[in-house]
Each structure stands twice: as C-alpha cells, then as structure tokens.
Amino acid sequence: MLIRQKPAIRPSEITPESQYLDRRRFIRSASLAGSGLLFAAGCSGAGDEPPAPAPAPAAPNEAADLTPNSFADITSYNNFYEFGLDKGDPARYAGQFKSQPWTVTVDGEAENTGTFDFAAIVGPHTIEERIYRLRCVEAWSMVVPWNGIPLGDVLRRFKPTSRAKFVAFETVVRPAEMPGQRAGVLDFPYREGLTIAEAMHPLTLLATGLYGVDLPNQNGAPLRLIIPWKYGFKSIKSIVRISFTETRPRTTWSDAAPNEYGFYANVNPDVDHPRWSQARERRIGSGLFAAKQPTLPFNGYGDDVAGLYSGLNLVRNF
Ligand code: MTE
C-alpha cells in the first residue's frame, strides 16, 4: 500500500488441503451446500449443533473463480503492518504474539456494553465456512476458506440503539509483541469502520479461522473482519474494540492518505487508485507469468450488496 518463529500453529493441526477438498466434495454431495456458502461442523465452537439456517446471499459472479489458495500462500503472503511492511514479515514475526486470552471492549451507542471474553463475543453461534475472495487494494487477490460468524448476529446481541449509524473497530496495541508498532510505520491502533447496514449485511463475516483451524497470528488471530466486496484493508485484524457510533469513525488508511483510500473502499474496477489501475488483479499462486484477471465490481458480490449504495456516487465516495 502506501509508505514506506515459529509457526503460529503446528503443521499437525492443519487440515491437509487434499483432505480439506475431499471434505468439501463430501459436504457438497450431501447437499449441505447452500447458494455458494457451506456450513461445516467440526470447526472451533461448532459443537454438535445442526448448521445454522443459511442467510442465503447469492454466490458471487460466475466469472469469479473460487478455488481456494493453498494454506501456505494464505499464511505467508500477508499485510499486517503491526508486524512489518514486507509481505513475509507477519509470518516471520507474529510467532510471539499471544492471541489467548482475548477480550473485546464493546462501547458507544448500544444497550449492552462492556468488556467481553472471546467466547462471549463468539457466543452461541455456529461457526460457518465461507469461501470468499479477498481483493487487496494493491491489485492482487486470494481465495480463502474462512471460518466465522456473520458479524450482524454478534452485533445484534449488544442491542445497538437507533443512534448507531456506524460501527468502528480497533486492533490491539502491543508494541512488545508487534515490531511494526515499535517502528511506528502507521498511526496505531489500526482503525476501521463500516456503516451499520454494511456491518449487519449477512455477507460480512467475523472470522475466527481458516481451512478449519483457528486463525494463524499473521491472518489476524483471534478475530478479524472479512467484508468480501471491499478492498482488503477494510478487513481489520486482531480486533479488541467494537464501537457503535453516530458519526463516521476515523479509519487508518483514510487518515494516512485520504486521496488514495476512501471510507467505502468498495472494489471498483472503474475507479483507479491514483497511482495504479484497479481494472485487473493478480491471483496469488497463479504463477509469475499468468495473465491478470479482470476485477469485478464489488468483487463479484454486486447482486447482494449494490443496493446498499443506491443513490450514492461511488466515484466520489470511493
Ligand atoms: N489489519 C491490521 N490490523 N493491520 C493491517 O496492516 N492490513 C489490511 C487488512 N487488515 C491490515 C489489517 C490489508 S491492506 C489487507 S490486504 C488484509 O488485511 C490482508 O489480509 P491477509 O493477510 O489475511 O491476506
């Protein structure tokens, strides 16, 4: 973007990709798949409960290839500036980061506020599996089999008031464990925000894992957002604060370079970044000489989310 160890989980804990793909094929043939979303038992917190009813958002545009990237790609090519600027820094330096125990403070315009343990935040919800593409503003993308809970299901438990128009998020500040924070490469804490409608949208995921294991540190352990129709920088990692606000919250990248990174950050091939085109993207893992593929409006999720922005000029509100 702008500016200038040990593995977090043991290899034995990782579902081998072949087994993972077999499991997916099995789930499909057992007809548990619903309109592009799969619900998998056996993930942390899923217990023996039956799958939750599908929120039934449509699958992304047919042109969007949803073959997952390898676990190695997903966990070794990361943006997490708290651990450094290089894509390899998070995997290299996040091994000392402690993601348990974990608390999240919920404050602002809601009836139930306070500081909650990780388990209380996740609550009684069944952990789902969702295959989403993550399109980074830097014109690369990956497909990740995330595990998590719809953010809206979590937020509703805190009973936001009618004054809650936005939801703001903050990442943990722990310079002793995060070398990028010691180097001051950004104004930490990393901050992000969504409108309440975006936060409540059934596609918006509070992720707790990927490939069936808890989130590796470099991917934002233990809790991060995934908003699949927005550039990746909106998908804030290692969340410790959720605030319901009446006014639009500050966000890290809009503060750092407002002409380059907007609040909405909807994936839009027609609105170039001031320093590069957003029309195409490079799929990580497709090989150095592979052709770039066209970027889809809203990352292919337009049928589900374009309505959130009716009447809004998406060139000015980038
Ligand atoms: N969250 C925090 N706290 N710090 C970051 O630097 N980088 C963002 C986002 N969330 C970032 C963050 C960017 S630019 C991207 S593209 C995605 O995380 C990358 O997520 P990934 O590493 O899981 O691919």
CSV table of C-alpha atoms and ligand atoms in Angstrom, one decimal:
chain,number,residue,atom,x,y,z
A,1,MET,CA,0.0,0.0,0.0
A,2,LEU,CA,1.4,3.4,0.9
A,3,ILE,CA,4.7,4.2,2.7
A,4,ARG,CA,7.4,3.1,3.3
A,5,GLN,CA,9.5,-18.1,14.6
A,6,LYS,CA,7.8,-20.2,14.9
A,7,PRO,CA,4.7,-21.1,13.0
A,8,ALA,CA,1.5,-20.0,14.9
A,9,ILE,CA,0.0,-23.4,14.6
A,10,ARG,CA,1.7,-26.8,14.4
A,11,PRO,CA,1.7,-28.5,11.0
A,12,SER,CA,-0.1,-31.5,12.6
A,13,GLU,CA,-3.0,-29.2,13.4
A,14,ILE,CA,-3.6,-28.2,9.8
A,15,THR,CA,-6.2,-30.0,7.8
A,16,PRO,CA,-4.2,-31.1,4.7
A,17,GLU,CA,-5.6,-29.4,1.6
A,18,SER,CA,-6.3,-32.7,-0.1
A,19,GLN,CA,-8.4,-33.8,2.9
A,20,TYR,CA,-10.0,-30.4,3.1
A,21,LEU,CA,-11.0,-30.5,-0.5
A,22,ASP,CA,-12.3,-34.1,-0.1
A,23,ARG,CA,-14.4,-32.9,2.8
A,24,ARG,CA,-15.8,-30.1,0.7
A,25,ARG,CA,-16.7,-32.5,-2.0
A,26,PHE,CA,-18.4,-34.7,0.6
A,27,ILE,CA,-20.3,-31.8,2.0
A,28,ARG,CA,-21.4,-30.8,-1.5
A,29,SER,CA,-22.6,-34.3,-2.3
A,30,ALA,CA,-24.5,-34.4,1.0
A,31,SER,CA,-26.4,-31.4,-0.3
A,32,LEU,CA,-25.4,-29.2,2.7
A,33,ALA,CA,-24.2,-26.5,0.3
A,34,GLY,CA,-26.5,-23.5,0.1
A,35,SER,CA,-26.1,-20.9,-2.7
A,36,GLY,CA,-22.4,-20.5,-2.6
A,37,LEU,CA,-22.0,-20.9,1.2
A,38,LEU,CA,-21.0,-24.0,3.0
A,39,PHE,CA,-21.6,-24.8,6.6
A,40,ALA,CA,-19.1,-27.1,8.2
A,41,ALA,CA,-19.3,-28.8,11.5
A,42,GLY,CA,-16.1,-29.6,13.4
A,43,CYS,CA,-14.7,-26.1,13.5
A,44,SER,CA,-13.9,-24.5,16.8
A,45,GLY,CA,-17.1,-23.6,18.6
A,46,ALA,CA,-19.4,-25.6,16.2
A,47,GLY,CA,-20.1,-28.4,18.7
A,48,ASP,CA,-22.7,-30.9,17.6
A,49,GLU,CA,-25.3,-28.3,16.8
A,50,PRO,CA,-27.0,-28.5,13.4
A,51,PRO,CA,-25.9,-25.9,10.9
A,52,ALA,CA,-27.5,-22.5,11.3
A,53,PRO,CA,-30.0,-21.6,8.7
A,54,ALA,CA,-28.3,-20.1,5.6
A,55,PRO,CA,-28.6,-16.3,5.3
A,56,ALA,CA,-28.8,-17.2,1.6
A,57,PRO,CA,-26.8,-14.5,-0.1
A,58,ALA,CA,-26.2,-15.4,-3.7
A,59,ALA,CA,-22.9,-16.8,-4.9
A,60,PRO,CA,-20.5,-14.3,-6.4
A,61,ASN,CA,-20.5,-13.6,-10.2
A,62,GLU,CA,-19.9,-16.8,-12.1
A,63,ALA,CA,-16.7,-15.4,-13.5
A,64,ALA,CA,-15.2,-15.4,-10.1
A,65,ASP,CA,-13.0,-18.5,-9.6
A,66,LEU,CA,-13.5,-19.7,-6.0
A,67,THR,CA,-10.8,-22.4,-6.0
A,68,PRO,CA,-9.0,-21.8,-2.6
A,69,ASN,CA,-5.4,-20.7,-2.5
A,70,SER,CA,-3.1,-23.0,-0.6
A,71,PHE,CA,-2.7,-22.8,3.2
A,72,ALA,CA,0.9,-21.9,2.5
A,73,ASP,CA,0.0,-18.9,0.3
A,74,ILE,CA,-2.7,-17.7,2.6
A,75,THR,CA,-0.4,-17.7,5.7
A,76,SER,CA,2.8,-16.5,4.1
A,77,TYR,CA,1.8,-13.5,1.9
A,78,ASN,CA,0.1,-11.1,4.3
A,79,ASN,CA,-0.5,-7.4,5.0
A,80,PHE,CA,-0.4,-6.8,8.8
A,81,TYR,CA,1.7,-3.7,9.3
A,82,GLU,CA,1.9,-4.3,13.0
A,83,PHE,CA,4.4,-6.9,12.1
A,84,GLY,CA,6.3,-5.1,9.4
A,85,LEU,CA,5.9,-3.9,5.8
A,86,ASP,CA,7.1,-6.9,3.9
A,87,LYS,CA,4.5,-9.5,2.9
A,88,GLY,CA,6.7,-12.1,4.7
A,89,ASP,CA,7.0,-10.1,7.9
A,90,PRO,CA,3.8,-11.2,9.6
A,91,ALA,CA,4.6,-14.9,9.2
A,92,ARG,CA,8.2,-14.2,10.2
A,93,TYR,CA,7.5,-12.1,13.3
A,94,ALA,CA,4.0,-13.0,14.6
A,95,GLY,CA,5.0,-16.2,16.4
A,96,GLN,CA,5.4,-14.4,19.7
A,97,PHE,CA,2.0,-12.8,19.6
A,98,LYS,CA,-0.4,-14.0,22.2
A,99,SER,CA,-4.0,-14.3,21.0
A,100,GLN,CA,-5.3,-16.1,24.1
A,101,PRO,CA,-6.7,-15.0,26.5
A,102,TRP,CA,-8.5,-12.3,24.5
A,103,THR,CA,-11.1,-9.7,25.4
A,104,VAL,CA,-13.1,-7.2,23.2
A,105,THR,CA,-14.5,-4.0,24.5
A,106,VAL,CA,-17.9,-3.0,23.1
A,107,ASP,CA,-18.9,0.6,23.7
A,108,GLY,CA,-20.9,3.5,22.3
A,109,GLU,CA,-24.5,3.5,21.1
A,110,ALA,CA,-25.7,0.2,22.4
A,111,GLU,CA,-27.6,-1.1,25.4
A,112,ASN,CA,-25.2,-4.0,26.3
A,113,THR,CA,-21.7,-2.6,26.5
A,114,GLY,CA,-18.6,-3.8,28.4
A,115,THR,CA,-15.5,-5.9,28.1
A,116,PHE,CA,-16.2,-9.4,27.0
A,117,ASP,CA,-14.1,-12.6,26.7
A,118,PHE,CA,-13.5,-14.1,23.3
A,119,ALA,CA,-16.0,-16.9,24.0
A,120,ALA,CA,-18.7,-14.4,25.0
A,121,ILE,CA,-18.2,-12.4,21.8
A,122,VAL,CA,-18.5,-15.5,19.6
A,123,GLY,CA,-21.5,-16.5,21.8
A,124,PRO,CA,-23.8,-19.4,20.9
A,125,HIS,CA,-23.3,-19.1,17.1
A,126,THR,CA,-22.4,-22.0,14.9
A,127,ILE,CA,-19.1,-21.4,13.1
A,128,GLU,CA,-19.7,-21.4,9.4
A,129,GLU,CA,-17.3,-22.0,6.5
A,130,ARG,CA,-17.3,-19.4,3.7
A,131,ILE,CA,-15.2,-19.3,0.6
A,132,TYR,CA,-14.5,-15.7,-0.1
A,133,ARG,CA,-12.1,-13.9,-2.4
A,134,LEU,CA,-10.1,-11.2,-0.7
A,135,ARG,CA,-9.1,-8.4,-3.2
A,136,CYS,CA,-6.4,-6.2,-1.9
A,137,VAL,CA,-6.2,-2.6,-3.0
A,138,GLU,CA,-2.7,-3.4,-4.3
A,139,ALA,CA,-4.3,-5.3,-7.2
A,140,TRP,CA,-3.8,-8.9,-6.0
A,141,SER,CA,-6.3,-11.4,-4.7
A,142,MET,CA,-6.6,-14.7,-2.9
A,143,VAL,CA,-9.5,-17.1,-2.3
A,144,VAL,CA,-9.7,-18.2,1.3
A,145,PRO,CA,-11.9,-20.8,3.1
A,146,TRP,CA,-12.8,-18.7,6.1
A,147,ASN,CA,-14.5,-19.9,9.3
A,148,GLY,CA,-16.6,-17.4,11.3
A,149,ILE,CA,-19.9,-16.0,12.2
A,150,PRO,CA,-22.0,-13.3,10.5
A,151,LEU,CA,-20.9,-10.1,12.2
A,152,GLY,CA,-24.5,-8.9,12.4
A,153,ASP,CA,-25.5,-11.9,14.5
A,154,VAL,CA,-22.8,-10.9,17.0
A,155,LEU,CA,-23.6,-7.2,16.9
A,156,ARG,CA,-27.4,-7.7,17.5
A,157,ARG,CA,-26.6,-9.2,20.9
A,158,PHE,CA,-25.3,-5.9,22.1
A,159,LYS,CA,-28.6,-4.2,21.2
A,160,PRO,CA,-27.4,-1.1,19.2
A,161,THR,CA,-29.6,1.9,19.7
A,162,SER,CA,-31.3,3.9,16.9
A,163,ARG,CA,-28.4,6.4,17.1
A,164,ALA,CA,-25.9,3.7,16.0
A,165,LYS,CA,-25.2,4.6,12.4
A,166,PHE,CA,-21.7,3.3,12.1
A,167,VAL,CA,-19.5,0.6,13.7
A,168,ALA,CA,-15.9,1.3,14.4
A,169,PHE,CA,-13.2,-1.3,15.1
A,170,GLU,CA,-9.7,-1.2,16.6
A,171,THR,CA,-6.8,-3.6,16.5
A,172,VAL,CA,-4.8,-4.4,19.6
A,173,VAL,CA,-1.7,-2.3,20.5
A,174,ARG,CA,1.1,-4.4,21.8
A,175,PRO,CA,4.4,-3.0,20.7
A,176,ALA,CA,6.3,-5.6,22.8
A,177,GLU,CA,4.9,-8.3,20.5
A,178,MET,CA,4.4,-6.3,17.3
A,179,PRO,CA,7.6,-5.0,15.8
A,180,GLY,CA,5.8,-2.8,13.2
A,181,GLN,CA,4.2,-0.9,16.1
A,182,ARG,CA,7.6,-0.3,17.6
A,183,ALA,CA,8.8,1.1,14.2
A,184,GLY,CA,5.7,3.3,14.0
A,185,VAL,CA,5.0,2.6,10.3
A,186,LEU,CA,1.4,3.8,10.8
A,187,ASP,CA,-0.5,5.7,13.4
A,188,PHE,CA,-1.6,2.7,15.6
A,189,PRO,CA,-4.1,1.4,16.7
A,190,TYR,CA,-5.2,0.3,13.2
A,191,ARG,CA,-8.8,1.5,12.9
A,192,GLU,CA,-11.6,0.6,10.5
A,193,GLY,CA,-15.3,1.4,10.2
A,194,LEU,CA,-18.5,0.4,8.4
A,195,THR,CA,-21.9,1.8,8.1
A,196,ILE,CA,-24.4,-0.1,10.3
A,197,ALA,CA,-26.0,-1.5,7.2
A,198,GLU,CA,-22.7,-2.9,5.9
A,199,ALA,CA,-21.9,-4.3,9.3
A,200,MET,CA,-25.3,-6.0,9.5
A,201,HIS,CA,-25.1,-7.4,6.0
A,202,PRO,CA,-25.2,-11.2,6.0
A,203,LEU,CA,-22.0,-11.4,3.9
A,204,THR,CA,-19.9,-9.6,6.5
A,205,LEU,CA,-18.1,-12.1,8.5
A,206,LEU,CA,-16.3,-12.1,11.9
A,207,ALA,CA,-13.7,-14.7,11.1
A,208,THR,CA,-12.2,-16.9,13.7
A,209,GLY,CA,-10.4,-19.4,11.5
A,210,LEU,CA,-9.4,-20.6,8.0
A,211,TYR,CA,-9.1,-24.0,6.5
A,212,GLY,CA,-10.8,-25.4,9.6
A,213,VAL,CA,-8.2,-24.2,12.1
A,214,ASP,CA,-8.1,-21.2,14.3
A,215,LEU,CA,-6.8,-18.0,12.6
A,216,PRO,CA,-3.0,-18.0,12.4
A,217,ASN,CA,-1.5,-14.9,14.1
A,218,GLN,CA,-0.4,-13.4,10.7
A,219,ASN,CA,-4.0,-13.6,9.5
A,220,GLY,CA,-5.5,-11.7,12.4
A,221,ALA,CA,-5.9,-14.1,15.4
A,222,PRO,CA,-8.2,-14.5,17.1
A,223,LEU,CA,-10.9,-12.3,15.5
A,224,ARG,CA,-10.9,-10.3,12.3
A,225,LEU,CA,-13.4,-8.9,9.8
A,226,ILE,CA,-14.0,-10.1,6.2
A,227,ILE,CA,-16.0,-7.8,4.0
A,228,PRO,CA,-15.7,-9.6,0.7
A,229,TRP,CA,-16.9,-6.7,-1.6
A,230,LYS,CA,-14.4,-4.2,-0.2
A,231,TYR,CA,-10.7,-3.8,-0.6
A,232,GLY,CA,-8.8,-5.9,1.9
A,233,PHE,CA,-7.7,-3.0,4.1
A,234,LYS,CA,-11.2,-2.8,5.5
A,235,SER,CA,-10.9,-6.3,6.8
A,236,ILE,CA,-9.3,-5.3,10.1
A,237,LYS,CA,-7.3,-8.0,12.1
A,238,SER,CA,-6.9,-8.9,15.8
A,239,ILE,CA,-9.9,-6.8,17.0
A,240,VAL,CA,-10.1,-5.5,20.6
A,241,ARG,CA,-12.7,-2.8,20.4
A,242,ILE,CA,-16.1,-2.5,18.7
A,243,SER,CA,-17.8,0.9,19.0
A,244,PHE,CA,-21.3,1.8,17.8
A,245,THR,CA,-21.1,5.5,16.7
A,246,GLU,CA,-23.5,8.1,15.4
A,247,THR,CA,-20.9,9.7,13.2
A,248,ARG,CA,-18.5,8.3,10.7
A,249,PRO,CA,-15.4,7.0,12.5
A,250,ARG,CA,-11.8,7.7,11.7
A,251,THR,CA,-10.1,4.9,9.7
A,252,THR,CA,-6.3,4.3,9.4
A,253,TRP,CA,-5.8,4.5,5.7
A,254,SER,CA,-8.2,7.4,5.1
A,255,ASP,CA,-6.3,9.3,7.8
A,256,ALA,CA,-2.9,8.4,6.3
A,257,ALA,CA,-3.8,9.2,2.6
A,258,PRO,CA,-7.4,10.5,2.1
A,259,ASN,CA,-6.9,10.9,-1.6
A,260,GLU,CA,-5.9,7.3,-2.0
A,261,TYR,CA,-8.0,5.3,0.4
A,262,GLY,CA,-11.7,6.2,0.9
A,263,PHE,CA,-14.1,5.2,3.7
A,264,TYR,CA,-16.2,3.0,1.4
A,265,ALA,CA,-13.4,1.2,-0.4
A,266,ASN,CA,-15.8,-0.9,-2.5
A,267,VAL,CA,-13.9,-2.9,-5.1
A,268,ASN,CA,-14.5,-0.9,-8.3
A,269,PRO,CA,-12.6,-1.6,-11.5
A,270,ASP,CA,-13.8,1.7,-12.9
A,271,VAL,CA,-12.1,3.9,-10.2
A,272,ASP,CA,-8.4,3.8,-10.4
A,273,HIS,CA,-6.2,4.2,-7.4
A,274,PRO,CA,-4.3,7.5,-8.0
A,275,ARG,CA,-1.1,5.5,-8.6
A,276,TRP,CA,-2.3,2.4,-10.4
A,277,SER,CA,-5.3,0.8,-12.2
A,278,GLN,CA,-7.8,-1.3,-10.4
A,279,ALA,CA,-9.2,-2.9,-13.6
A,280,ARG,CA,-7.3,-6.2,-13.2
A,281,GLU,CA,-5.8,-8.3,-10.4
A,282,ARG,CA,-3.1,-10.9,-10.0
A,283,ARG,CA,-4.2,-14.1,-8.3
A,284,ILE,CA,-1.6,-15.1,-5.8
A,285,GLY,CA,-0.3,-18.6,-6.5
A,286,SER,CA,-1.2,-18.5,-10.2
A,287,GLY,CA,2.4,-18.2,-11.3
A,288,LEU,CA,4.6,-15.3,-12.3
A,289,PHE,CA,3.6,-15.4,-16.0
A,290,ALA,CA,-0.1,-16.0,-15.5
A,291,ALA,CA,-2.4,-13.4,-17.1
A,292,LYS,CA,-4.0,-10.9,-14.7
A,293,GLN,CA,-7.8,-11.4,-14.4
A,294,PRO,CA,-10.4,-8.7,-14.6
A,295,THR,CA,-11.5,-7.2,-11.3
A,296,LEU,CA,-15.3,-7.5,-10.8
A,297,PRO,CA,-17.4,-4.6,-9.4
A,298,PHE,CA,-18.0,-5.2,-5.7
A,299,ASN,CA,-15.5,-8.1,-6.1
A,300,GLY,CA,-18.4,-10.1,-7.7
A,301,TYR,CA,-20.9,-9.6,-4.9
A,302,GLY,CA,-22.8,-6.8,-6.6
A,303,ASP,CA,-26.1,-8.7,-6.7
A,304,ASP,CA,-26.1,-8.8,-2.9
A,305,VAL,CA,-24.7,-5.5,-1.9
A,306,ALA,CA,-25.1,-2.9,-4.7
A,307,GLY,CA,-28.4,-1.9,-3.1
A,308,LEU,CA,-26.6,-0.7,0.0
A,309,TYR,CA,-25.3,2.2,-2.1
A,310,SER,CA,-28.3,3.2,-4.2
A,311,GLY,CA,-28.2,6.9,-4.8
A,312,LEU,CA,-24.6,7.2,-3.7
A,313,ASN,CA,-22.0,8.4,-6.2
A,314,LEU,CA,-19.4,5.6,-6.0
A,315,VAL,CA,-16.8,7.6,-7.9
A,316,ARG,CA,-16.8,10.4,-5.4
A,317,ASN,CA,-17.4,8.1,-2.5
A,318,PHE,CA,-14.6,5.7,-3.3
B,1,MTE,N1,-5.4,-5.2,9.9
B,1,MTE,C1,-4.5,-4.7,10.7
B,1,MTE,N2,-4.7,-4.6,12.0
B,1,MTE,N3,-3.3,-4.2,10.1
B,1,MTE,C2,-3.0,-4.3,8.8
B,1,MTE,O1,-1.9,-3.9,8.4
B,1,MTE,N4,-3.9,-4.9,6.6
B,1,MTE,C3,-5.1,-4.9,5.8
B,1,MTE,C4,-6.1,-6.0,6.3
B,1,MTE,N5,-6.2,-5.9,7.8
B,1,MTE,C5,-4.0,-4.8,8.0
B,1,MTE,C6,-5.2,-5.3,8.5
B,1,MTE,C7,-4.8,-5.2,4.4
B,1,MTE,S1,-4.1,-4.0,3.5
B,1,MTE,C8,-5.2,-6.4,3.8
B,1,MTE,S2,-5.0,-6.6,2.1
B,1,MTE,C9,-5.7,-7.5,4.5
B,1,MTE,O2,-5.7,-7.3,5.9
B,1,MTE,C10,-4.8,-8.7,4.3
B,1,MTE,O3,-5.3,-9.9,4.9
B,1,MTE,P1,-4.5,-11.2,4.9
B,1,MTE,O4,-3.1,-11.0,5.4
B,1,MTE,O5,-5.3,-12.2,5.6
B,1,MTE,O6,-4.4,-11.6,3.4
